[in-house]
mmCIF file of C-alpha atoms in Angstrom:
data_model
loop_
_atom_site.group_PDB
_atom_site.id
_atom_site.type_symbol
_atom_site.label_atom_id
_atom_site.label_comp_id
_atom_site.label_asym_id
_atom_site.label_seq_id
_atom_site.Cartn_x
_atom_site.Cartn_y
_atom_site.Cartn_z
ATOM 1 C CA MET A 1 -42.311 34.093 -6.502
ATOM 2 C CA GLY A 2 -39.268 34.305 -8.709
ATOM 3 C CA PHE A 3 -38.855 37.994 -7.867
ATOM 4 C CA ILE A 4 -38.958 37.256 -4.124
ATOM 5 C CA PHE A 5 -36.377 34.499 -4.460
ATOM 6 C CA SER A 6 -34.110 36.782 -6.520
ATOM 7 C CA ALA A 7 -34.434 39.531 -3.940
ATOM 8 C CA ILE A 8 -33.546 37.159 -1.086
ATOM 9 C CA PHE A 9 -30.602 35.848 -3.083
ATOM 10 C CA LEU A 10 -29.373 39.394 -3.746
ATOM 11 C CA ILE A 11 -29.704 40.315 -0.058
ATOM 12 C CA LEU A 12 -27.661 37.258 0.921
ATOM 13 C CA LEU A 13 -24.928 38.212 -1.548
ATOM 14 C CA VAL A 14 -24.814 41.705 -0.060
ATOM 15 C CA ILE A 15 -24.536 40.235 3.460
ATOM 16 C CA ILE A 16 -21.694 37.932 2.372
ATOM 17 C CA ALA A 17 -19.869 40.808 0.658
ATOM 18 C CA SER A 18 -20.313 42.999 3.745
ATOM 19 C CA TRP A 19 -19.038 40.246 6.023
ATOM 20 C CA SER A 20 -16.028 39.803 3.770
ATOM 21 C CA LEU A 21 -15.241 43.520 3.876
ATOM 22 C CA ILE A 22 -15.610 43.627 7.668
ATOM 23 C CA THR A 23 -13.333 40.576 8.043
ATOM 24 C CA LYS A 24 -10.721 42.128 5.766
ATOM 25 C CA PHE A 25 -10.892 45.418 7.640
ATOM 26 C CA ILE A 26 -10.350 43.729 11.023
ATOM 27 C CA ILE A 27 -7.493 41.527 9.801
ATOM 28 C CA ASN A 28 -5.783 44.309 7.819
ATOM 29 C CA LYS A 29 -5.852 46.448 10.962
ATOM 30 C CA ILE A 30 -4.111 43.605 12.828
ATOM 31 C CA LEU A 31 -1.545 43.116 10.053
ATOM 32 C CA LYS A 32 -0.677 46.805 10.114
ATOM 33 C CA LYS A 33 -0.494 47.112 13.900
ATOM 34 C CA VAL A 34 1.037 43.756 14.917
ATOM 35 C CA PHE A 35 2.852 42.377 11.883
ATOM 36 C CA ASP A 36 4.241 45.608 10.455
ATOM 37 C CA LYS A 37 2.631 45.038 7.036
ATOM 38 C CA LYS A 38 4.865 42.032 6.424
ATOM 39 C CA LEU A 39 1.760 39.996 5.574
ATOM 40 C CA LYS A 40 -1.174 40.525 3.265
ATOM 41 C CA ILE A 41 -4.491 38.753 2.815
ATOM 42 C CA TYR A 42 -4.463 36.681 -0.364
ATOM 43 C CA SER A 43 -8.016 35.348 -0.168
ATOM 44 C CA ILE A 44 -10.884 34.577 2.199
ATOM 45 C CA PHE A 45 -13.185 31.578 1.858
ATOM 46 C CA PHE A 46 -16.402 31.303 3.854
ATOM 47 C CA GLU A 47 -18.104 28.129 4.999
ATOM 48 C CA TYR A 48 -21.791 27.793 4.221
ATOM 49 C CA PHE A 49 -24.739 26.143 5.844
ATOM 50 C CA PRO A 50 -25.766 22.965 3.998
ATOM 51 C CA PHE A 51 -28.754 24.569 2.301
ATOM 52 C CA GLU A 52 -29.140 23.486 -1.284
ATOM 53 C CA TYR A 53 -30.174 26.787 -2.852
ATOM 54 C CA LEU A 54 -29.314 29.545 -0.364
ATOM 55 C CA PRO A 55 -25.644 30.626 -0.068
ATOM 56 C CA LEU A 56 -25.900 31.404 3.652
ATOM 57 C CA VAL A 57 -22.550 31.688 5.439
ATOM 58 C CA ASN A 58 -22.191 30.086 8.868
ATOM 59 C CA GLY A 59 -19.496 32.507 9.995
ATOM 60 C CA ASN A 60 -16.514 30.140 9.821
ATOM 61 C CA LYS A 61 -13.817 31.037 7.333
ATOM 62 C CA ILE A 62 -10.384 30.180 5.950
ATOM 63 C CA VAL A 63 -7.988 33.065 5.391
ATOM 64 C CA TYR A 64 -4.910 32.673 3.190
ATOM 65 C CA PHE A 65 -1.946 34.992 3.745
ATOM 66 C CA TYR A 66 1.067 35.924 1.665
ATOM 67 C CA ASP A 67 4.279 36.494 3.620
ATOM 68 C CA PHE A 68 6.522 39.138 2.037
ATOM 69 C CA ILE A 69 9.534 37.914 4.035
ATOM 70 C CA ASP A 70 9.890 34.582 2.206
ATOM 71 C CA ALA A 71 7.245 34.891 -0.547
ATOM 72 C CA GLU A 72 5.307 31.948 0.906
ATOM 73 C CA TYR A 73 1.640 31.333 1.682
ATOM 74 C CA PHE A 74 -0.083 29.956 4.777
ATOM 75 C CA LYS A 75 -3.651 29.790 6.072
ATOM 76 C CA ILE A 76 -5.625 30.105 9.293
ATOM 77 C CA ASN A 77 -9.080 28.788 10.191
ATOM 78 C CA LEU A 78 -11.355 31.190 12.048
ATOM 79 C CA LEU A 79 -14.619 30.341 13.774
ATOM 80 C CA ARG A 80 -17.715 32.526 13.736
ATOM 81 C CA PHE A 81 -16.848 35.186 16.283
ATOM 82 C CA GLU A 82 -13.126 35.259 17.044
ATOM 83 C CA SER A 83 -11.577 37.995 19.151
ATOM 84 C CA GLN A 84 -8.729 40.049 17.714
ATOM 85 C CA LYS A 85 -6.460 38.494 20.325
ATOM 86 C CA HIS A 86 -7.316 35.010 19.047
ATOM 87 C CA ILE A 87 -6.761 36.090 15.430
ATOM 88 C CA VAL A 88 -3.297 37.426 16.299
ATOM 89 C CA ARG A 89 -2.401 34.145 18.031
ATOM 90 C CA ALA A 90 -3.714 32.092 15.097
ATOM 91 C CA ILE A 91 -1.708 34.099 12.550
ATOM 92 C CA ALA A 92 1.485 33.957 14.637
ATOM 93 C CA ARG A 93 1.112 30.227 15.288
ATOM 94 C CA GLN A 94 0.482 29.285 11.653
ATOM 95 C CA ARG A 95 3.217 31.592 10.410
ATOM 96 C CA ASP A 96 5.687 29.960 12.781
ATOM 97 C CA LYS A 97 4.568 26.518 11.592
ATOM 98 C CA LYS A 98 5.064 27.657 8.007
ATOM 99 C CA ASN A 99 8.576 28.929 8.768
ATOM 100 C CA LYS A 100 9.606 25.635 10.418
ATOM 101 C CA PHE A 101 8.033 23.679 7.579
ATOM 102 C CA ILE A 102 9.924 25.664 4.941
ATOM 103 C CA LYS A 103 13.212 25.476 6.852
ATOM 104 C CA LYS A 104 12.952 21.695 7.182
ATOM 105 C CA THR A 105 11.978 21.299 3.520
ATOM 106 C CA ILE A 106 14.845 23.456 2.269
ATOM 107 C CA HIS A 107 17.288 21.527 4.435
ATOM 108 C CA PHE A 108 16.189 18.280 2.809
ATOM 109 C CA TYR A 109 16.266 19.851 -0.656
ATOM 110 C CA GLU A 110 19.881 20.912 -0.115
ATOM 111 C CA SER A 111 20.850 17.295 0.539
ATOM 112 C CA LEU A 112 19.768 16.444 -3.027
ATOM 113 C CA VAL A 113 20.204 19.451 -5.264
ATOM 114 C CA HIS A 114 23.905 19.070 -6.042
ATOM 115 C CA GLU A 115 23.498 15.476 -7.243
ATOM 116 C CA MET A 116 20.141 15.502 -9.011
ATOM 117 C CA LYS A 117 20.307 15.862 -12.796
ATOM 118 C CA ASP A 118 16.547 15.677 -13.376
ATOM 119 C CA ASP A 119 13.995 18.431 -12.752
ATOM 120 C CA PHE A 120 12.423 17.910 -9.323
ATOM 121 C CA PHE A 121 11.043 19.443 -6.174
ATOM 122 C CA VAL A 122 10.631 18.051 -2.664
ATOM 123 C CA ARG A 123 7.714 18.104 -0.250
ATOM 124 C CA ILE A 124 7.157 17.000 3.302
ATOM 125 C CA LYS A 125 4.597 14.234 3.019
ATOM 126 C CA ASN A 126 4.066 13.680 6.731
ATOM 127 C CA GLU A 127 3.653 16.776 8.872
ATOM 128 C CA ASN A 128 5.106 14.881 11.841
ATOM 129 C CA PHE A 129 8.485 15.872 10.448
ATOM 130 C CA LEU A 130 9.955 16.680 13.850
ATOM 131 C CA ALA A 131 9.617 13.097 15.088
ATOM 132 C CA HIS A 132 12.945 11.711 16.283
ATOM 133 C CA GLU A 133 12.145 8.172 15.140
ATOM 134 C CA PRO A 134 9.704 8.413 12.209
ATOM 135 C CA LYS A 135 7.903 5.176 11.366
ATOM 136 C CA GLU A 136 6.787 6.079 7.863
ATOM 137 C CA ILE A 137 7.847 8.036 4.800
ATOM 138 C CA LEU A 138 8.321 11.711 5.630
ATOM 139 C CA TYR A 139 9.545 13.138 2.331
ATOM 140 C CA GLU A 140 8.507 12.836 -1.292
ATOM 141 C CA VAL A 141 10.737 13.870 -4.143
ATOM 142 C CA ILE A 142 8.671 14.676 -7.228
ATOM 143 C CA VAL A 143 10.832 13.981 -10.298
ATOM 144 C CA PHE A 144 9.871 14.860 -13.868
ATOM 145 C CA ILE A 145 11.184 12.772 -16.763
ATOM 146 C CA ASP A 146 10.648 12.290 -20.453
ATOM 147 C CA GLU A 147 9.060 8.836 -20.426
ATOM 148 C CA THR A 148 10.742 7.911 -23.731
ATOM 149 C CA ILE A 149 13.890 7.484 -21.650
ATOM 150 C CA LEU A 150 12.533 4.010 -20.839
ATOM 151 C CA HIS A 151 13.356 2.985 -24.402
ATOM 152 C CA GLU A 152 17.023 3.611 -23.547
ATOM 153 C CA THR A 153 16.755 1.290 -20.529
ATOM 154 C CA LYS A 154 17.042 4.221 -18.145
ATOM 155 C CA LEU A 155 14.650 5.276 -15.419
ATOM 156 C CA CYS A 156 16.061 8.779 -15.119
ATOM 157 C CA GLU A 157 19.347 10.676 -15.367
ATOM 158 C CA SER A 158 19.930 10.600 -11.607
ATOM 159 C CA TYR A 159 19.225 6.916 -11.019
ATOM 160 C CA GLU A 160 22.583 5.915 -9.505
ATOM 161 C CA PHE A 161 22.398 8.729 -6.957
ATOM 162 C CA ILE A 162 18.726 8.054 -6.163
ATOM 163 C CA LYS A 163 19.396 4.341 -5.685
ATOM 164 C CA LYS A 164 22.162 4.947 -3.140
ATOM 165 C CA PHE A 165 20.192 7.678 -1.406
ATOM 166 C CA VAL A 166 17.140 5.449 -0.986
ATOM 167 C CA GLN A 167 19.251 2.520 0.221
ATOM 168 C CA ASN A 168 20.604 4.723 3.011
ATOM 169 C CA ASN A 169 17.436 6.705 3.790
ATOM 170 C CA GLU A 170 14.299 4.780 4.676
ATOM 171 C CA HIS A 171 11.936 7.712 5.048
ATOM 172 C CA VAL A 172 11.953 9.130 1.524
ATOM 173 C CA GLU A 173 10.136 8.170 -1.675
ATOM 174 C CA PHE A 174 11.027 9.357 -5.174
ATOM 175 C CA LYS A 175 7.928 9.590 -7.381
ATOM 176 C CA PHE A 176 8.372 9.980 -11.126
ATOM 177 C CA TYR A 177 5.980 11.885 -13.380
ATOM 178 C CA SER A 178 5.815 12.701 -17.056
ATOM 179 C CA SER A 179 7.464 15.997 -17.998
ATOM 180 C CA TYR A 180 3.999 16.961 -19.221
ATOM 181 C CA PHE A 181 3.253 18.173 -15.656
ATOM 182 C CA LYS A 182 6.297 20.454 -15.418
ATOM 183 C CA THR A 183 4.477 23.576 -16.616
ATOM 184 C CA ASP A 184 2.115 23.605 -13.630
ATOM 185 C CA PHE A 185 4.977 23.268 -11.150
ATOM 186 C CA LYS A 186 7.628 25.479 -12.738
ATOM 187 C CA ASP A 187 7.830 27.744 -9.654
ATOM 188 C CA GLN A 188 8.263 24.771 -7.300
ATOM 189 C CA ILE A 189 10.929 23.251 -9.561
ATOM 190 C CA SER A 190 12.711 26.606 -9.664
ATOM 191 C CA LYS A 191 12.931 26.974 -5.880
ATOM 192 C CA GLY A 192 13.161 23.224 -5.260
ATOM 193 C CA TYR A 193 10.305 22.585 -2.848
ATOM 194 C CA PHE A 194 6.571 22.680 -2.204
ATOM 195 C CA GLY A 195 5.728 24.834 0.790
ATOM 196 C CA LEU A 196 2.855 24.636 3.243
ATOM 197 C CA CYS A 197 0.590 26.323 0.681
ATOM 198 C CA GLU A 198 1.442 27.021 -2.942
ATOM 199 C CA LYS A 199 -0.201 28.910 -5.761
ATOM 200 C CA ILE A 200 -0.761 26.459 -8.632
ATOM 201 C CA ARG A 201 -2.227 28.113 -11.699
ATOM 202 C CA SER A 202 -4.675 30.520 -10.066
ATOM 203 C CA ASN A 203 -5.536 28.400 -7.024
ATOM 204 C CA ILE A 204 -3.936 27.981 -3.625
ATOM 205 C CA LEU A 205 -3.138 24.330 -3.023
ATOM 206 C CA TYR A 206 -2.360 23.013 0.451
ATOM 207 C CA ASN A 207 0.661 20.723 0.761
ATOM 208 C CA GLU A 208 -1.326 17.619 1.655
ATOM 209 C CA ASP A 209 -3.567 18.104 -1.400
ATOM 210 C CA VAL A 210 -0.824 18.339 -4.031
ATOM 211 C CA LEU A 211 -1.286 14.738 -5.126
ATOM 212 C CA SER A 212 -4.864 15.516 -6.104
ATOM 213 C CA VAL A 213 -3.144 17.182 -9.057
ATOM 214 C CA LEU A 214 -0.354 14.621 -9.325
ATOM 215 C CA ASP A 215 -2.429 11.518 -8.633
ATOM 216 C CA GLN A 216 -1.033 9.424 -11.482
ATOM 217 C CA PHE A 217 2.677 8.679 -11.391
ATOM 218 C CA LEU A 218 4.822 6.543 -13.693
ATOM 219 C CA PHE A 219 6.714 4.708 -10.961
ATOM 220 C CA SER A 220 8.232 5.301 -7.552
ATOM 221 C CA ILE A 221 11.402 4.223 -5.778
ATOM 222 C CA LYS A 222 11.717 3.731 -2.029
ATOM 223 C CA ASN A 223 13.635 1.683 0.501
ATOM 224 C CA ALA A 224 13.176 -2.098 0.219
ATOM 225 C CA LYS A 225 11.564 -2.205 3.687
ATOM 226 C CA TYR A 226 8.438 -0.689 2.124
ATOM 227 C CA ASN A 227 8.021 -3.378 -0.534
ATOM 228 C CA TYR A 228 4.425 -4.276 -1.219
ATOM 229 C CA TYR A 229 4.948 -8.021 -0.816
ATOM 230 C CA ASN A 230 5.936 -7.711 2.835
ATOM 231 C CA LYS A 231 2.958 -5.451 3.524
ATOM 232 C CA ILE A 232 0.155 -7.604 2.158
ATOM 233 C CA PHE A 233 1.302 -11.087 3.151
ATOM 234 C CA ASP A 234 1.679 -12.096 6.762
ATOM 235 C CA LYS A 235 3.861 -15.192 7.035
ATOM 236 C CA ASP A 236 1.607 -16.736 9.682
ATOM 237 C CA GLU A 237 -1.652 -15.814 7.983
ATOM 238 C CA ILE A 238 -3.849 -18.573 6.560
ATOM 239 C CA LEU A 239 -4.501 -17.626 2.946
ATOM 240 C CA SER A 240 -7.338 -18.425 0.571
ATOM 241 C CA ASP A 241 -6.683 -20.141 -2.775
ATOM 242 C CA TYR A 242 -6.814 -16.775 -4.512
ATOM 243 C CA GLN A 243 -4.348 -15.236 -2.044
ATOM 244 C CA ASN A 244 -2.012 -18.191 -2.492
ATOM 245 C CA ILE A 245 -2.035 -17.600 -6.238
ATOM 246 C CA ARG A 246 -1.156 -13.947 -5.641
ATOM 247 C CA ARG A 247 1.621 -14.958 -3.261
ATOM 248 C CA MET A 248 3.103 -17.348 -5.850
ATOM 249 C CA ILE A 249 3.035 -14.570 -8.448
ATOM 250 C CA PHE A 250 4.812 -12.158 -6.124
ATOM 251 C CA GLU A 251 7.424 -14.741 -5.180
ATOM 252 C CA GLU A 252 8.021 -15.666 -8.811
ATOM 253 C CA SER A 253 8.375 -12.042 -9.851
ATOM 254 C CA PHE A 254 10.511 -10.960 -6.909
ATOM 255 C CA LYS A 255 12.975 -13.790 -7.452
ATOM 256 C CA LYS A 256 13.916 -12.260 -10.784
ATOM 257 C CA ASN A 257 13.058 -8.634 -10.039
ATOM 258 C CA TYR A 258 16.175 -6.722 -10.974
ATOM 259 C CA PHE A 259 15.540 -3.875 -8.575
ATOM 260 C CA LEU A 260 14.508 -5.613 -5.383
ATOM 261 C CA ASN A 261 17.236 -8.248 -5.350
ATOM 262 C CA LYS A 262 20.225 -6.498 -6.876
ATOM 263 C CA GLU A 263 19.592 -2.846 -6.130
ATOM 264 C CA LYS A 264 18.055 -3.360 -2.669
ATOM 265 C CA ILE A 265 15.292 -0.864 -3.348
ATOM 266 C CA TYR A 266 11.580 -1.208 -4.071
ATOM 267 C CA LEU A 267 10.189 -0.007 -7.382
ATOM 268 C CA GLU A 268 6.414 0.433 -7.639
ATOM 269 C CA VAL A 269 4.609 0.735 -10.967
ATOM 270 C CA GLY A 270 2.080 3.581 -11.193
ATOM 271 C CA ILE A 271 -1.088 4.121 -13.205
ATOM 272 C CA ASP A 272 0.562 6.369 -15.792
ATOM 273 C CA LEU A 273 3.109 3.712 -16.726
ATOM 274 C CA LYS A 274 0.271 1.315 -17.441
ATOM 275 C CA SER A 275 -1.413 4.046 -19.494
ATOM 276 C CA LEU A 276 1.813 4.436 -21.436
ATOM 277 C CA VAL A 277 1.391 0.853 -22.616
ATOM 278 C CA LYS A 278 -1.874 1.725 -24.329
ATOM 279 C CA GLU A 279 -0.330 4.816 -25.917
ATOM 280 C CA GLN A 280 2.915 3.292 -27.173
ATOM 281 C CA PHE A 281 1.893 -0.313 -27.858
ATOM 282 C CA GLN A 282 -1.701 0.356 -28.942
ATOM 283 C CA VAL A 283 -2.724 -2.403 -26.522
ATOM 284 C CA THR A 284 -4.948 -1.959 -23.494
ATOM 285 C CA LEU A 285 -3.616 -3.653 -20.389
ATOM 286 C CA PHE A 286 -6.300 -5.580 -18.544
ATOM 287 C CA LYS A 287 -8.124 -3.491 -15.981
ATOM 288 C CA ASP A 288 -6.750 -4.160 -12.521
ATOM 289 C CA ARG A 289 -10.181 -4.155 -10.866
ATOM 290 C CA ALA A 290 -11.533 -6.824 -13.171
ATOM 291 C CA PHE A 291 -8.488 -9.071 -13.389
ATOM 292 C CA GLN A 292 -6.477 -8.154 -10.249
ATOM 293 C CA ILE A 293 -3.350 -7.767 -12.362
ATOM 294 C CA GLU A 294 -0.027 -7.697 -10.534
ATOM 295 C CA THR A 295 2.363 -5.448 -12.478
ATOM 296 C CA PHE A 296 6.149 -5.273 -12.229
ATOM 297 C CA LEU A 297 8.855 -3.372 -14.069
ATOM 298 C CA THR A 298 11.921 -5.540 -14.581
ATOM 299 C CA LYS A 299 15.122 -5.368 -16.583
ATOM 300 C CA LYS A 300 16.113 -8.060 -19.028
ATOM 301 C CA ASP A 301 19.314 -7.766 -21.021
ATOM 302 C CA ASP A 302 19.133 -4.282 -22.541
ATOM 303 C CA SER A 303 15.382 -3.664 -22.159
ATOM 304 C CA PHE A 304 12.817 -2.647 -19.578
ATOM 305 C CA ILE A 305 9.909 -5.072 -19.438
ATOM 306 C CA LEU A 306 6.537 -4.221 -17.922
ATOM 307 C CA GLU A 307 5.179 -7.571 -16.775
ATOM 308 C CA GLY A 308 1.534 -8.038 -15.935
ATOM 309 C CA TYR A 309 0.446 -11.263 -14.181
ATOM 310 C CA VAL A 310 -3.198 -12.347 -14.016
ATOM 311 C CA PRO A 311 -3.907 -14.379 -10.858
ATOM 312 C CA LYS A 312 -7.584 -15.086 -11.655
ATOM 313 C CA GLU A 313 -8.031 -18.830 -11.871
ATOM 314 C CA ASP A 314 -10.463 -18.678 -14.783
ATOM 315 C CA SER A 315 -8.279 -16.409 -16.916
ATOM 316 C CA LYS A 316 -6.558 -18.031 -19.878
ATOM 317 C CA VAL A 317 -3.795 -15.425 -19.816
ATOM 318 C CA LYS A 318 -0.987 -15.948 -17.311
ATOM 319 C CA GLN A 319 1.313 -13.080 -18.216
ATOM 320 C CA ILE A 320 1.712 -10.279 -20.725
ATOM 321 C CA ALA A 321 5.093 -8.586 -21.047
ATOM 322 C CA PHE A 322 5.781 -5.281 -22.828
ATOM 323 C CA ASP A 323 9.299 -4.503 -24.044
ATOM 324 C CA PHE A 324 9.802 -0.727 -24.012
ATOM 325 C CA LYS A 325 12.956 -0.725 -26.091
ATOM 326 C CA HIS A 326 11.723 -2.866 -28.956
ATOM 327 C CA LEU A 327 8.063 -1.837 -28.615
ATOM 328 C CA SER A 328 6.991 -5.454 -28.655
ATOM 329 C CA PHE A 329 4.915 -7.591 -26.341
ATOM 330 C CA ASP A 330 4.531 -11.250 -25.561
ATOM 331 C CA ILE A 331 1.621 -13.177 -24.055
ATOM 332 C CA LYS A 332 1.968 -16.368 -22.039
ATOM 333 C CA TRP A 333 -1.061 -18.587 -21.726
ATOM 334 C CA LYS A 334 -1.913 -20.779 -18.793
ATOM 335 C CA GLU A 335 -1.397 -24.507 -19.212
ATOM 336 C CA TYR A 336 -4.433 -26.632 -18.461
ATOM 337 C CA LYS A 337 -4.124 -30.318 -17.682
ATOM 338 C CA ASN A 338 -6.466 -32.633 -19.503
ATOM 339 C CA ASN A 339 -8.591 -34.818 -17.234
#
């Protein structure tokens, strides 16, 4: 029985390899005849039927190309039996999309590069980048910093420029990451942008999937219109007791929030900044899921303070504040009235 299964498995592998060679032969013939060898196949990935043990291809495939003209990657999706005419159209269409994408990204990069002092690259977050009146954030600027800069009461070297840029541009978000991630994105930092597809380590990563690698940021800065408070609380909405507690916390924090009121921007705290608390203060911040902590980064005197508020009614802790400059923290307890 085992021999039969092994034989079937081997036959399937031979079929897959043969299909791959045939696909490469057909596409390479097209690249030579139509695209003057300006493109090459980087890799081919086949889709499989959902059988648990048998790697049986269904005929659909994703083909990644490398463009010698601009040293960029792009991909096409091909169904089971596509004509050569359809393949040519698919390659031309996706290549044109890639070229427009890169041109738009470089144009945005050039609006920043002469003022930015930190290592960074830009990416188009929303592929609807040709919209005349975009209604959401279109661009992300990925900035890498040494997080110890927080001890100096600085967010980054380019803060003054970023602040003014965000105040005047609603559709961009600057996301800050530890310099630990720089090694993986050295090519993108060097050229200044993330294209439609990029080679990260040994894998091709599509633009929309880049944050699967960079899913934990320190903090982000965007226009004040995107502040979280306005998004989650509708003025006319009837709120529960728990929601009212959250609203009071937001109002209390925003009244003194250095960034929202004086800088007219919105600063959002990310997961990695909370993780930094555990690393530098040797204290674990309460888990958000369990305690529904509301976290804010504020500036007091000459220090950055990470403030965590606990809205749960049965929690004895009201607030815990971490001072990055002095590496100290303070806990405020809730006051309970005696019956």
